[in-house]
Coordinates of N, CA, C and O in Angstrom, one line a residue:
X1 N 29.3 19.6 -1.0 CA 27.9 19.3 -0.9 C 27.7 17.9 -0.5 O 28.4 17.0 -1.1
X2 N 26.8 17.6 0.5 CA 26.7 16.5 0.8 C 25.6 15.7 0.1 O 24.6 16.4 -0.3
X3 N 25.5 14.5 -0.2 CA 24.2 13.4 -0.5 C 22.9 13.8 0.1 O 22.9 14.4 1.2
X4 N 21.9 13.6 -0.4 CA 20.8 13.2 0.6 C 20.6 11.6 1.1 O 20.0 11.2 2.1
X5 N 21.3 10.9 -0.1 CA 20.9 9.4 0.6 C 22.5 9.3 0.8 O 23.2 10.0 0.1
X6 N 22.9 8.5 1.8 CA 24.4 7.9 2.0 C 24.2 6.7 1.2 O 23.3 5.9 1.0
X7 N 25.7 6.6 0.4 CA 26.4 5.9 0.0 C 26.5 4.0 0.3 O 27.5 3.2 0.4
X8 N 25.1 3.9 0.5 CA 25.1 2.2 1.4 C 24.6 1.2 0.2 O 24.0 1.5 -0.8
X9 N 25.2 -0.1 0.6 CA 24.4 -1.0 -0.4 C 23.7 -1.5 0.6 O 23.8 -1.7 1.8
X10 N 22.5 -1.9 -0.6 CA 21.3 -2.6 -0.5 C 21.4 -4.0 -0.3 O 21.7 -4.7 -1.3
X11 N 21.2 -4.6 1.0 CA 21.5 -5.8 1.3 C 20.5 -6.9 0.3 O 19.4 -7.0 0.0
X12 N 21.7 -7.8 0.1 CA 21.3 -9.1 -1.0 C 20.8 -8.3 -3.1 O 20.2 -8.9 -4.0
X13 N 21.3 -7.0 -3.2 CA 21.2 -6.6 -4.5 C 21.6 -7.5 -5.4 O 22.7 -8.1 -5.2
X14 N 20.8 -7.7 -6.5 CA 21.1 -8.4 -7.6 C 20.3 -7.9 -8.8 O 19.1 -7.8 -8.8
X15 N 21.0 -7.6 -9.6 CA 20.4 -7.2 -11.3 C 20.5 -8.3 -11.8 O 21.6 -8.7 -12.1
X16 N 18.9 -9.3 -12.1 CA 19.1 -10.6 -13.1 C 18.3 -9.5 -14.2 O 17.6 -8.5 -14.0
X17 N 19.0 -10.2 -15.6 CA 18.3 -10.0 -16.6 C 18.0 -11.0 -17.3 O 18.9 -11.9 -17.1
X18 N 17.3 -11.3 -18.0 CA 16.7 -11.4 -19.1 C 16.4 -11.8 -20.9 O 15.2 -12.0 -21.1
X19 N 17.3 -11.9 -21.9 CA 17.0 -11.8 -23.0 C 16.2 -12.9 -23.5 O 16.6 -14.0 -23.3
X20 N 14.9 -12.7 -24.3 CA 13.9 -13.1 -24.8 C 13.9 -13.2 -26.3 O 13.3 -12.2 -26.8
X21 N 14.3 -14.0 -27.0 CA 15.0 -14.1 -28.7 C 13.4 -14.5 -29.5 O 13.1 -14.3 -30.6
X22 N 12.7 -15.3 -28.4 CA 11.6 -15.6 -29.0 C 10.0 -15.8 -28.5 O 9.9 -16.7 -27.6
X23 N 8.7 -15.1 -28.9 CA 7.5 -15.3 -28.2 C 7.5 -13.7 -27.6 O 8.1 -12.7 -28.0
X24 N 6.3 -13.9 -26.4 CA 5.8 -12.5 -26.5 C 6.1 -12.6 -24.7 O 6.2 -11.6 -24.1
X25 N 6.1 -13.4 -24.4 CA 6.5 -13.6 -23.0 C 7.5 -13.9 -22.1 O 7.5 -15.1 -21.9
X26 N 8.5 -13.2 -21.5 CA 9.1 -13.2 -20.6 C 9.1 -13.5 -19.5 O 8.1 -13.1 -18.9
X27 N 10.1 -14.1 -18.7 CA 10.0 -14.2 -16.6 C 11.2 -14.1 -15.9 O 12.1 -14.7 -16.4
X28 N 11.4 -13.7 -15.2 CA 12.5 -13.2 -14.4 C 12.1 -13.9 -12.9 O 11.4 -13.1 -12.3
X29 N 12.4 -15.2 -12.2 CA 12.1 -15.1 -10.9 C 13.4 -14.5 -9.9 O 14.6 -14.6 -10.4
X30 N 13.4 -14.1 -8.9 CA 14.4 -13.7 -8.0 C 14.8 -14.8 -7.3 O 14.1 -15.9 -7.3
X31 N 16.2 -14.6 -6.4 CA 16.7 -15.4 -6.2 C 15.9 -15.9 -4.3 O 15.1 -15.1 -3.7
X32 N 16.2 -17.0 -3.8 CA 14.9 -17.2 -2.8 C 15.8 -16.1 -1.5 O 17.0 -15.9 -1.4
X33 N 14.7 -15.5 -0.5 CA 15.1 -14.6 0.2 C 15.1 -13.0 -0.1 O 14.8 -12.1 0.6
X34 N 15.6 -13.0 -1.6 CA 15.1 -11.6 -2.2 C 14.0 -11.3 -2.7 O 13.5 -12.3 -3.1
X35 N 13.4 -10.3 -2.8 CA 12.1 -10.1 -3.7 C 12.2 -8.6 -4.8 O 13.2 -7.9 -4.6
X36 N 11.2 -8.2 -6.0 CA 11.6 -7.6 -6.6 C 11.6 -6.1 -5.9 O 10.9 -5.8 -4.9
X37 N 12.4 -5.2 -6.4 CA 12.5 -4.1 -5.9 C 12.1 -2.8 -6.9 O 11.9 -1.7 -6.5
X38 N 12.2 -3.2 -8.2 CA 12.7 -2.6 -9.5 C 12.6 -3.6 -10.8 O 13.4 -4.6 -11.0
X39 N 11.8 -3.4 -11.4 CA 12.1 -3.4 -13.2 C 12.2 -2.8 -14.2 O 12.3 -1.6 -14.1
X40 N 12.2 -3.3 -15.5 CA 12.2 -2.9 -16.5 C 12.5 -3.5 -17.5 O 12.9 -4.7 -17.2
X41 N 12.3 -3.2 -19.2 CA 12.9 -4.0 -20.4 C 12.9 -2.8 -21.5 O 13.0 -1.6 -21.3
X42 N 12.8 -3.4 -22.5 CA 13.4 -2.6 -23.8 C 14.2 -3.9 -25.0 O 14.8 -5.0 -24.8
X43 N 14.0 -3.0 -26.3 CA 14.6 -3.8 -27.1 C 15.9 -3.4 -27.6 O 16.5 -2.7 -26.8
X44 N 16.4 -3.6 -28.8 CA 17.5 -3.1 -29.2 C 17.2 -1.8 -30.6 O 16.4 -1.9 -31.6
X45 N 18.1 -0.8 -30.1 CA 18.0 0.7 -30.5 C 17.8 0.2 -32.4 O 16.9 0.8 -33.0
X46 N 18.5 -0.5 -32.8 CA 18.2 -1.1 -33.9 C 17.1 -1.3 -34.5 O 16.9 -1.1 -35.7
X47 N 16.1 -1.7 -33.7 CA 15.0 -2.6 -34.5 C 14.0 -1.1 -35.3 O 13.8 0.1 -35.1
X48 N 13.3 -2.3 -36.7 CA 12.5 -1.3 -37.0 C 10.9 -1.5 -36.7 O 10.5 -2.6 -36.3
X49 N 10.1 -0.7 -36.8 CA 8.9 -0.8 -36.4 C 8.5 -0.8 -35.1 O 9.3 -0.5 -34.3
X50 N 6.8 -1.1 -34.7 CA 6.4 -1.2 -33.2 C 6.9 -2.1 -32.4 O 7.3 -3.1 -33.0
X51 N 7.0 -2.0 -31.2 CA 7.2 -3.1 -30.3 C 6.1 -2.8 -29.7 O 5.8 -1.6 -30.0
X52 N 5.1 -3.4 -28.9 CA 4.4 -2.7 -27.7 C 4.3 -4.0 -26.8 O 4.1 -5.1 -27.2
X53 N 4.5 -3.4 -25.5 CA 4.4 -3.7 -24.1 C 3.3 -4.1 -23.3 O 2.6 -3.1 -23.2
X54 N 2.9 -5.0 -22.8 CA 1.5 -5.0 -22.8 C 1.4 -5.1 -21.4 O 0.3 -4.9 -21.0
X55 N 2.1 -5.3 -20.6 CA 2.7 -5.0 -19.4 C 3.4 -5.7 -18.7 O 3.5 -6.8 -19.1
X56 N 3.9 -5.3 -17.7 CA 5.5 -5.3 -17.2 C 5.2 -5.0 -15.9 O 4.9 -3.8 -15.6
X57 N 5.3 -5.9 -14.9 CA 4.7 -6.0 -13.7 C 5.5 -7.0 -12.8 O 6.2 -8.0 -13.2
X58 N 5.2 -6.7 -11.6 CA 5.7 -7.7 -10.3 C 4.6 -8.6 -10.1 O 3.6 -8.3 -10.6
X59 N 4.7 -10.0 -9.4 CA 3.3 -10.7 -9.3 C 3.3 -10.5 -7.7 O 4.4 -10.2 -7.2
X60 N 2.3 -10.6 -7.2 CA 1.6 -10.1 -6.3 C 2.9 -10.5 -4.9 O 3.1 -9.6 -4.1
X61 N 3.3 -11.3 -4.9 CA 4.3 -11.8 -3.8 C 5.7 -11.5 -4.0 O 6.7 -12.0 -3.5
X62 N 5.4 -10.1 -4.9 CA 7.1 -9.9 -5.6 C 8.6 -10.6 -5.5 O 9.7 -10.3 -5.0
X63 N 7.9 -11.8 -6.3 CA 9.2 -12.6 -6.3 C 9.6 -12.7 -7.5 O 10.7 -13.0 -7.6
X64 N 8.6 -12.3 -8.9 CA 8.9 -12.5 -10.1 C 8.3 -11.4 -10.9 O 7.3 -10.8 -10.5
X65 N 8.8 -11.2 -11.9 CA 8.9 -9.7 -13.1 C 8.3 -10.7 -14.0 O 8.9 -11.7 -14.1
X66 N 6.9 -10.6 -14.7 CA 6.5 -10.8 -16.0 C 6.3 -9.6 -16.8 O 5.8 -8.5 -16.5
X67 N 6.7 -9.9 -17.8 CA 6.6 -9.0 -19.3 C 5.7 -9.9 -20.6 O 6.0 -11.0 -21.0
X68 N 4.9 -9.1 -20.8 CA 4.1 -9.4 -21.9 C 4.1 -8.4 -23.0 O 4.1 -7.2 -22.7
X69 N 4.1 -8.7 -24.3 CA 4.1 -7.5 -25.4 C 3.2 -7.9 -26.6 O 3.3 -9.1 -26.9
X70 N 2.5 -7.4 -27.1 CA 1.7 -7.5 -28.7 C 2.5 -8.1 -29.6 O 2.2 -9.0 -30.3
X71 N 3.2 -7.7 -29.5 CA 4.9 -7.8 -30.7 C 6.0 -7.9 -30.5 O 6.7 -6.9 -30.6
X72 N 6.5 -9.0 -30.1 CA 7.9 -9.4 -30.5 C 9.1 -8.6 -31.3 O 9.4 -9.0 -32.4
X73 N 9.6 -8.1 -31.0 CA 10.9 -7.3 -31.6 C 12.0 -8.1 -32.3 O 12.6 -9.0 -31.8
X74 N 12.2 -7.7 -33.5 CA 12.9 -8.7 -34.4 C 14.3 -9.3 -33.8 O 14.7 -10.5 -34.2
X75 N 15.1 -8.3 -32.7 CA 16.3 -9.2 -32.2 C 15.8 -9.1 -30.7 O 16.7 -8.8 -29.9
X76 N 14.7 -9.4 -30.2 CA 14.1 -9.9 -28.9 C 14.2 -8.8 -28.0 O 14.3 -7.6 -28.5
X77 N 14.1 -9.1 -26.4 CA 13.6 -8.3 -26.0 C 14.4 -8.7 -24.6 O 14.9 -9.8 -24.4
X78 N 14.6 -7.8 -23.7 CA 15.5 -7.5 -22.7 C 14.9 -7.3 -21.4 O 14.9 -6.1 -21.1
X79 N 14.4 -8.1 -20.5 CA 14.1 -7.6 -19.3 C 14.9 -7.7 -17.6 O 15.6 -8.7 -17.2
X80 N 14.7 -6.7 -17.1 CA 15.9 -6.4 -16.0 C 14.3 -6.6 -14.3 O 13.2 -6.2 -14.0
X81 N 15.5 -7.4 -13.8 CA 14.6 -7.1 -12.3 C 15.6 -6.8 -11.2 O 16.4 -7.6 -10.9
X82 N 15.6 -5.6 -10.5 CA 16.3 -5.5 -9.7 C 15.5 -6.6 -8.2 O 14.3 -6.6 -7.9
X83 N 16.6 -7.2 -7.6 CA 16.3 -8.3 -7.0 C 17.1 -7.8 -5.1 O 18.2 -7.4 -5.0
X84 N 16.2 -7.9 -4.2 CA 17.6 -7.9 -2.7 C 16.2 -8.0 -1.6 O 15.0 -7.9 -1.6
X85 N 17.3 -8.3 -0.5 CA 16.2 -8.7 0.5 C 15.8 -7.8 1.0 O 14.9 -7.9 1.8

């Protein structure tokens, strides 16, 4: 069985992440020449109670991932930006 996509890399990929120990605000900028392609975050499987996300977004020139949340997660908070030109 073959692929539908071939097996290629994505020129200039980079996964920066993230860990946020303290505050409700996160940033992730990309490296210059890449822009975002892909995010995400999450806390650790551990914690108890709410976290909520208040959103998690590219800024308009997708060069940078901000994360905003209501609540701060007791061992912080994790955000991933997939980054390539």
């Amino acid at each position: 069985m073959q692929a539908c996509v071939p097996d290629a890399r994505i020129p200039g990929l980079e996964s920066k992440q993230r860990w946020s120990s303290v505050g409700t605000q996160t940033t992730i900028t990309c490296p210059p020449g890449t822009f975002v392609h892909g995010l995400g975050g999450g806390a650790n499987f551990t914690d108890q109670g709410s976290v909520h996300i208040n959103d998690l977004y590219p800024t308009p020139d997708l060069r940078t991932v901000k994360l905003t949340m209501t609540r701060h997660p007791a061992s912080g908070m994790s955000v991933q930006a997939l980054c390539a030109k």
